[in-house]
Amino acid sequence: MNTDMPNGMARLDRIDQRILELLQQDGSLSNLELADKVGLSPSPCSRRVKALEESGMIQGYRAHLDARRLGLDLLALISISMDRHTPERFDNFESQVAACPEVLECYLITGQSADYVLKVIVRDMNAYQQFLLGTLTRIEGVSGVHSSFVMRKVVDRTALPLAAR
């Protein structure tokens, strides 16, 4: 892995790229299995994975859970408008939503009438109403909320498109 590119992006060789692709597909692969799949012996493979972890390119390993089997059936995309566009207002909002386990993702956006988009998951509409009225609208500065509910996931991917680099 070479990190001498001007924009700070690491240059990956074919083997590093393949390691990342395989670990995105199955983060539970043993080093022995991974080494076999990329055509390396275990020691160099382990060193490469460690280097990718230390560089921050691999940020962790997580289990992908089935929300429905866990009783989390309602997925909402929520657009949030703020009353004032100040760093303090944004910092407060961001720290408050970061503390909410229902919030899976939060993006500060531009090009829309909203300031943020949240991806929220809850049990059902009653739980959503409780989250909306009991938590979200009570955050100082929230002036508008627009909720859209996901009917069906069309694409559910977490793997990054490494070949497109």
XYZ file of N, CA and C in Angstrom:
495
model
N 0.853 -1.177 0.000
C 0.000 0.000 0.000
C 0.896 1.236 0.000
N 0.662 2.130 -0.935
C 1.443 3.360 -1.070
C 0.520 4.531 -0.759
N 0.914 5.378 0.202
C 0.069 6.524 0.579
C 0.647 7.846 0.104
N 1.436 7.812 -0.958
C 2.082 9.029 -1.445
C 1.266 9.787 -2.486
N 0.024 9.444 -2.672
C -0.783 10.149 -3.660
C -1.138 11.534 -3.119
N -1.235 12.551 -3.992
C -1.418 13.936 -3.550
C -2.688 14.181 -2.740
N -3.767 13.501 -3.022
C -5.020 13.763 -2.309
C -5.147 12.955 -1.024
N -4.083 12.247 -0.623
C -4.123 11.461 0.598
C -4.728 10.087 0.416
N -5.252 9.816 -0.765
C -5.835 8.515 -1.036
C -4.712 7.494 -1.213
N -4.877 6.343 -0.613
C -3.848 5.312 -0.718
C -3.940 4.612 -2.067
N -2.790 4.286 -2.600
C -2.735 3.508 -3.831
C -2.673 2.038 -3.409
N -3.627 1.265 -3.878
C -3.695 -0.150 -3.526
C -3.171 -0.991 -4.671
N -2.380 -1.987 -4.341
C -2.012 -2.933 -5.387
C -3.140 -3.956 -5.527
N -3.001 -4.827 -6.483
C -4.039 -5.810 -6.796
C -4.362 -6.688 -5.580
N -3.347 -7.068 -4.821
C -3.565 -7.958 -3.675
C -4.294 -7.227 -2.546
N -3.873 -6.001 -2.232
C -4.575 -5.230 -1.194
C -6.036 -5.013 -1.579
N -6.271 -4.694 -2.833
C -7.644 -4.482 -3.291
C -8.459 -5.759 -3.133
N -7.877 -6.888 -3.477
C -8.582 -8.174 -3.355
C -8.846 -8.497 -1.879
N -7.884 -8.226 -1.010
C -8.084 -8.443 0.430
C -9.286 -7.628 0.911
N -9.339 -6.367 0.523
C -10.455 -5.511 0.939
C -11.784 -6.016 0.387
N -11.799 -6.420 -0.869
C -13.035 -6.948 -1.458
C -13.523 -8.172 -0.693
N -12.614 -9.096 -0.407
C -12.993 -10.326 0.294
C -13.463 -10.042 1.717
N -12.789 -9.144 2.418
C -13.197 -8.829 3.788
C -14.520 -8.071 3.823
N -14.812 -7.288 2.786
C -16.130 -6.645 2.714
C -17.226 -7.686 2.552
N -16.938 -8.734 1.786
C -17.922 -9.797 1.578
C -18.103 -10.643 2.829
N -16.993 -10.928 3.525
C -17.046 -11.789 4.709
C -15.930 -11.402 5.668
N -16.251 -10.559 6.620
C -15.267 -10.089 7.587
C -14.824 -11.147 8.575
N -15.483 -12.313 8.546
C -15.112 -13.373 9.484
C -14.119 -14.367 8.891
N -13.632 -14.106 7.679
C -12.638 -15.005 7.083
C -11.415 -15.100 7.987
N -10.922 -16.310 8.166
C -9.678 -16.462 8.925
C -8.519 -15.987 8.055
N -7.403 -15.683 8.673
C -6.226 -15.262 7.919
C -5.795 -16.352 6.947
N -5.911 -17.608 7.367
C -5.535 -18.730 6.504
C -6.419 -18.780 5.254
N -7.736 -18.619 5.437
C -8.664 -18.616 4.299
C -8.391 -17.424 3.382
N -8.183 -16.266 3.985
C -7.927 -15.059 3.212
C -6.635 -15.194 2.416
N -5.590 -15.672 3.058
C -4.301 -15.854 2.386
C -4.440 -16.786 1.194
N -5.184 -17.867 1.376
C -5.393 -18.822 0.287
C -6.117 -18.165 -0.890
N -7.118 -17.357 -0.600
C -7.919 -16.727 -1.657
C -7.145 -15.661 -2.431
N -6.172 -15.007 -1.777
C -5.408 -13.966 -2.475
C -4.057 -14.465 -2.976
N -3.745 -15.726 -2.696
C -2.509 -16.312 -3.213
C -1.255 -15.918 -2.455
N -1.390 -15.694 -1.154
C -0.235 -15.379 -0.310
C -0.098 -16.442 0.774
N 1.072 -16.495 1.383
C 1.203 -17.316 2.581
C 0.613 -16.512 3.745
N 0.280 -17.168 4.865
C -0.411 -16.476 5.960
C 0.323 -15.263 6.542
N 1.638 -15.331 6.711
C 2.356 -14.205 7.342
C 2.270 -12.912 6.541
N 2.605 -12.920 5.238
C 2.476 -11.670 4.475
C 1.031 -11.181 4.388
N 0.086 -12.113 4.335
C -1.326 -11.712 4.289
C -1.698 -11.001 5.586
N -1.281 -11.562 6.706
C -1.562 -10.954 8.004
C -0.928 -9.565 8.109
N 0.292 -9.417 7.612
C 0.961 -8.105 7.641
C 0.196 -7.085 6.800
N -0.291 -7.514 5.646
C -1.052 -6.597 4.787
C -2.353 -6.161 5.465
N -3.064 -7.117 6.062
C -4.314 -6.776 6.750
C -4.020 -5.810 7.895
N -2.980 -6.074 8.657
C -2.602 -5.185 9.767
C -2.279 -3.781 9.254
N -1.563 -3.693 8.143
C -1.237 -2.382 7.561
C -2.507 -1.665 7.107
N -3.450 -2.393 6.519
C -4.714 -1.795 6.088
C -5.521 -1.309 7.297
N -5.470 -2.064 8.387
C -6.156 -1.644 9.615
C -5.491 -0.405 10.208
N -4.171 -0.425 10.301
C -3.442 0.703 10.900
C -3.567 1.983 10.082
N -3.732 1.842 8.775
C -3.898 3.022 7.921
C -5.292 3.631 8.056
N -6.213 2.880 8.676
C -7.590 3.345 8.798
C -8.462 2.950 7.627
N -7.865 2.278 6.639
C -8.655 1.843 5.497
C -9.693 0.804 5.938
N -9.286 -0.106 6.820
C -10.230 -1.021 7.469
C -10.530 -0.402 8.826
N -11.782 -0.022 9.016
C -12.156 0.677 10.244
C -12.736 -0.246 11.303
N -12.999 -1.486 10.951
C -13.544 -2.427 11.918
C -14.260 -3.556 11.213
N -14.762 -4.466 12.008
C -15.494 -5.625 11.498
C -16.815 -5.682 12.247
N -17.899 -5.860 11.507
C -19.221 -5.853 12.117
C -20.068 -6.987 11.564
N -20.992 -7.448 12.404
C -21.980 -8.424 11.950
C -23.114 -7.660 11.272
N -23.623 -8.184 10.168
C -24.759 -7.581 9.460
C -26.016 -8.280 9.975
N -26.839 -7.568 10.719
C -28.000 -8.156 11.379
C -29.260 -8.003 10.540
N -30.213 -8.896 10.749
C -31.502 -8.855 10.070
C -32.476 -8.061 10.935
N -32.763 -6.840 10.533
C -33.607 -5.941 11.323
C -34.996 -6.528 11.560
N -35.582 -7.107 10.543
C -36.938 -7.657 10.683
C -36.989 -8.772 11.723
N -36.000 -9.644 11.707
C -35.970 -10.738 12.690
C -35.755 -10.218 14.106
N -35.240 -9.020 14.211
C -35.042 -8.399 15.520
C -36.208 -7.484 15.897
N -37.262 -7.484 15.075
C -38.456 -6.707 15.387
C -38.380 -5.242 15.015
N -37.413 -4.873 14.192
C -37.277 -3.485 13.746
C -37.814 -3.398 12.321
N -39.107 -3.100 12.214
C -39.806 -3.199 10.933
C -40.018 -1.885 10.200
N -39.761 -0.756 10.834
C -40.061 0.527 10.200
C -38.770 1.309 9.969
N -38.486 1.567 8.697
C -37.306 2.331 8.303
C -37.790 3.655 7.719
N -37.275 4.750 8.255
C -37.704 6.079 7.810
C -36.503 6.903 7.372
N -36.715 7.706 6.339
C -35.749 8.717 5.906
C -36.367 10.056 6.282
N -35.669 10.801 7.104
C -36.237 12.018 7.674
C -35.403 13.222 7.254
N -36.056 14.190 6.639
C -35.404 15.455 6.289
C -35.652 16.436 7.424
N -34.580 17.070 7.881
C -34.652 17.998 9.011
C -34.216 19.381 8.550
N -35.016 20.386 8.882
C -34.641 21.783 8.643
C -34.323 22.423 9.983
N -33.295 23.257 9.978
C -32.884 23.958 11.194
C -33.307 25.420 11.104
N -33.578 26.024 12.256
C -34.020 27.417 12.269
C -32.885 28.397 11.993
N -31.670 28.054 12.420
C -30.514 28.919 12.177
C -29.348 28.064 11.713
N -28.541 28.641 10.848
C -27.377 27.925 10.316
C -26.111 28.433 10.984
N -25.943 28.043 12.233
C -24.749 28.437 12.977
C -23.992 27.177 13.385
N -22.688 27.279 13.528
C -21.912 26.106 13.958
C -22.412 25.533 15.286
N -22.802 26.395 16.210
C -23.286 25.925 17.510
C -24.583 25.127 17.356
N -25.472 25.618 16.503
C -26.751 24.947 16.288
C -26.509 23.574 15.661
N -25.653 23.539 14.649
C -25.352 22.273 13.979
C -24.645 21.306 14.926
N -23.671 21.793 15.689
C -22.949 20.928 16.633
C -23.898 20.312 17.652
N -24.810 21.127 18.173
C -25.772 20.632 19.153
C -26.661 19.555 18.535
N -27.199 19.829 17.351
C -28.061 18.853 16.695
C -27.305 17.549 16.451
N -26.106 17.661 15.910
C -25.328 16.473 15.569
C -24.986 15.641 16.802
N -24.640 16.277 17.891
C -24.320 15.503 19.095
C -25.568 14.843 19.672
N -26.711 15.508 19.566
C -27.958 14.922 20.076
C -28.381 13.713 19.245
N -28.341 13.815 17.915
C -28.771 12.667 17.104
C -27.755 11.534 17.161
N -26.481 11.858 17.361
C -25.465 10.805 17.485
C -25.726 9.935 18.710
N -26.403 10.479 19.705
C -26.707 9.734 20.926
C -27.978 8.893 20.810
N -28.681 8.975 19.692
C -29.937 8.236 19.497
C -29.662 6.909 18.799
N -29.898 5.783 19.456
C -29.632 4.490 18.820
C -30.518 4.215 17.604
N -31.649 4.881 17.511
C -32.538 4.696 16.357
C -31.951 5.282 15.081
N -31.050 6.242 15.217
C -30.458 6.913 14.054
C -29.299 6.069 13.539
N -29.487 5.489 12.356
C -28.448 4.668 11.736
C -27.439 5.516 10.986
N -27.925 6.579 10.345
C -27.063 7.463 9.563
C -27.616 8.875 9.658
N -26.717 9.848 9.594
C -27.108 11.258 9.592
C -26.174 11.986 8.644
N -26.763 12.736 7.715
C -25.979 13.473 6.719
C -26.355 14.948 6.742
N -25.355 15.817 6.786
C -25.551 17.246 6.551
C -25.557 17.400 5.034
N -26.619 17.987 4.493
C -26.778 18.018 3.036
C -26.897 19.447 2.519
N -26.797 19.555 1.211
C -27.010 20.817 0.521
C -27.855 20.525 -0.715
N -28.427 21.558 -1.292
C -29.204 21.390 -2.514
C -30.661 21.049 -2.281
N -31.075 20.983 -1.053
C -32.468 20.696 -0.716
C -32.966 21.792 0.220
N -34.239 21.744 0.547
C -34.756 22.701 1.526
C -34.418 22.263 2.945
N -33.960 21.029 3.102
C -33.587 20.512 4.420
C -32.088 20.683 4.647
N -31.710 20.595 5.907
C -30.298 20.685 6.274
C -29.680 19.311 6.533
N -30.486 18.383 7.025
C -30.014 17.038 7.353
C -30.967 15.994 6.797
N -30.423 14.821 6.542
C -31.232 13.635 6.262
C -30.787 12.563 7.245
N -31.774 11.962 7.915
C -31.509 10.888 8.860
C -32.099 9.588 8.332
N -31.421 8.508 8.594
C -31.963 7.168 8.357
C -32.223 6.584 9.738
N -33.496 6.291 10.016
C -33.922 5.884 11.354
C -34.648 4.551 11.266
N -34.393 3.678 12.236
C -35.102 2.400 12.287
C -35.722 2.217 13.666
N -36.987 1.788 13.662
C -37.736 1.547 14.902
C -38.643 0.330 14.710
N -39.285 -0.072 15.802
C -40.186 -1.232 15.763
C -41.379 -1.014 14.839
N -42.086 0.076 15.065
C -43.360 0.291 14.381
C -43.700 1.781 14.401
N -44.892 2.111 13.912
C -45.298 3.512 13.826
C -45.427 4.154 15.208
N -45.863 3.401 16.207
C -45.940 3.957 17.562
C -44.552 4.332 18.074
N -43.580 3.474 17.840
C -42.207 3.776 18.254
C -41.669 4.973 17.472
N -42.050 5.075 16.196
C -41.614 6.221 15.400
C -42.202 7.515 15.958
N -43.488 7.488 16.262
C -44.137 8.675 16.821
C -43.467 9.084 18.132
N -43.142 8.115 18.960
C -42.468 8.410 20.229
C -41.093 9.029 19.976
N -40.351 8.481 19.019
C -39.036 9.033 18.688
C -39.171 10.451 18.133
N -40.115 10.637 17.209
C -40.301 11.941 16.571
C -40.702 13.011 17.587
N -41.758 12.725 18.337
C -42.297 13.734 19.249
C -41.536 13.827 20.567
N -40.982 12.710 21.008
C -40.302 12.706 22.298
C -38.832 13.060 22.227
N -38.237 12.918 21.063
C -36.794 13.154 20.952
C -36.462 14.178 19.872
N -36.789 13.850 18.634
C -36.304 14.628 17.495
C -36.800 16.072 17.496
N -38.095 16.265 17.649
C -38.628 17.634 17.589
C -38.302 18.445 18.839
N -37.766 17.798 19.854
C -37.373 18.515 21.079
C -35.937 19.034 21.023
N -35.224 18.678 19.975
C -33.852 19.172 19.837
C -33.913 20.645 19.446
N -33.212 21.461 20.196
C -33.222 22.901 19.956
C -32.780 23.213 18.526
N -33.577 24.011 17.844
C -33.236 24.442 16.499
C -33.948 23.699 15.389
N -34.552 22.554 15.693
C -35.282 21.816 14.654
C -36.551 22.595 14.335
N -36.671 23.023 13.080
C -37.831 23.834 12.697
C -38.751 23.127 11.716
N -38.280 22.052 11.114
C -39.112 21.322 10.170
C -38.673 19.881 10.058
N -39.665 18.997 9.912
C -39.396 17.563 9.780
C -40.285 17.019 8.674
N -39.680 16.290 7.752
C -40.444 15.603 6.706
C -40.005 14.147 6.705
N -40.965 13.246 6.907
C -40.647 11.824 6.996
C -41.120 11.078 5.765
N -40.273 10.198 5.273
C -40.636 9.264 4.203
C -40.357 7.868 4.736
N -41.262 6.945 4.446
C -41.126 5.593 4.975
C -40.768 4.628 3.860
N -39.802 3.779 4.136
C -39.314 2.822 3.145
C -40.324 1.691 3.014
N -40.780 1.464 1.792
C -41.697 0.366 1.522
C -40.931 -0.937 1.277
N -39.786 -0.804 0.579
C -38.996 -1.987 0.233
C -37.582 -1.539 -0.074
N -36.606 -2.293 0.416
C -35.215 -2.024 0.050
C -34.973 -2.576 -1.339
N -34.430 -1.769 -2.200
C -34.106 -2.202 -3.556
C -32.642 -2.619 -3.614
N -31.776 -1.834 -3.008
C -30.353 -2.154 -2.909
C -29.973 -2.003 -1.440
N -29.328 -3.001 -0.891
C -28.864 -2.951 0.495
C -27.425 -3.433 0.505
N -26.530 -2.505 0.302
C -25.123 -2.843 0.113
C -24.282 -2.028 1.081
N -23.277 -2.665 1.633
C -22.323 -1.931 2.458
C -20.932 -1.950 1.836
N -20.705 -2.842 0.881
C -19.386 -2.954 0.248
C -19.129 -1.751 -0.657
N -17.950 -1.163 -0.509
C -17.568 -0.032 -1.357
C -17.102 -0.533 -2.721
N -17.353 0.236 -3.793
C -16.973 -0.189 -5.153
C -15.488 0.051 -5.415
N -14.658 -0.856 -4.972
C -13.207 -0.673 -5.083
C -12.719 -0.652 -6.520
N -13.380 -1.369 -7.406
C -12.956 -1.401 -8.807
C -13.140 -0.039 -9.473
N -13.994 0.807 -8.918
C -14.276 2.120 -9.512
C -13.230 3.163 -9.142
N -12.251 2.804 -8.345
C -11.245 3.773 -7.887
C -10.443 4.285 -9.028
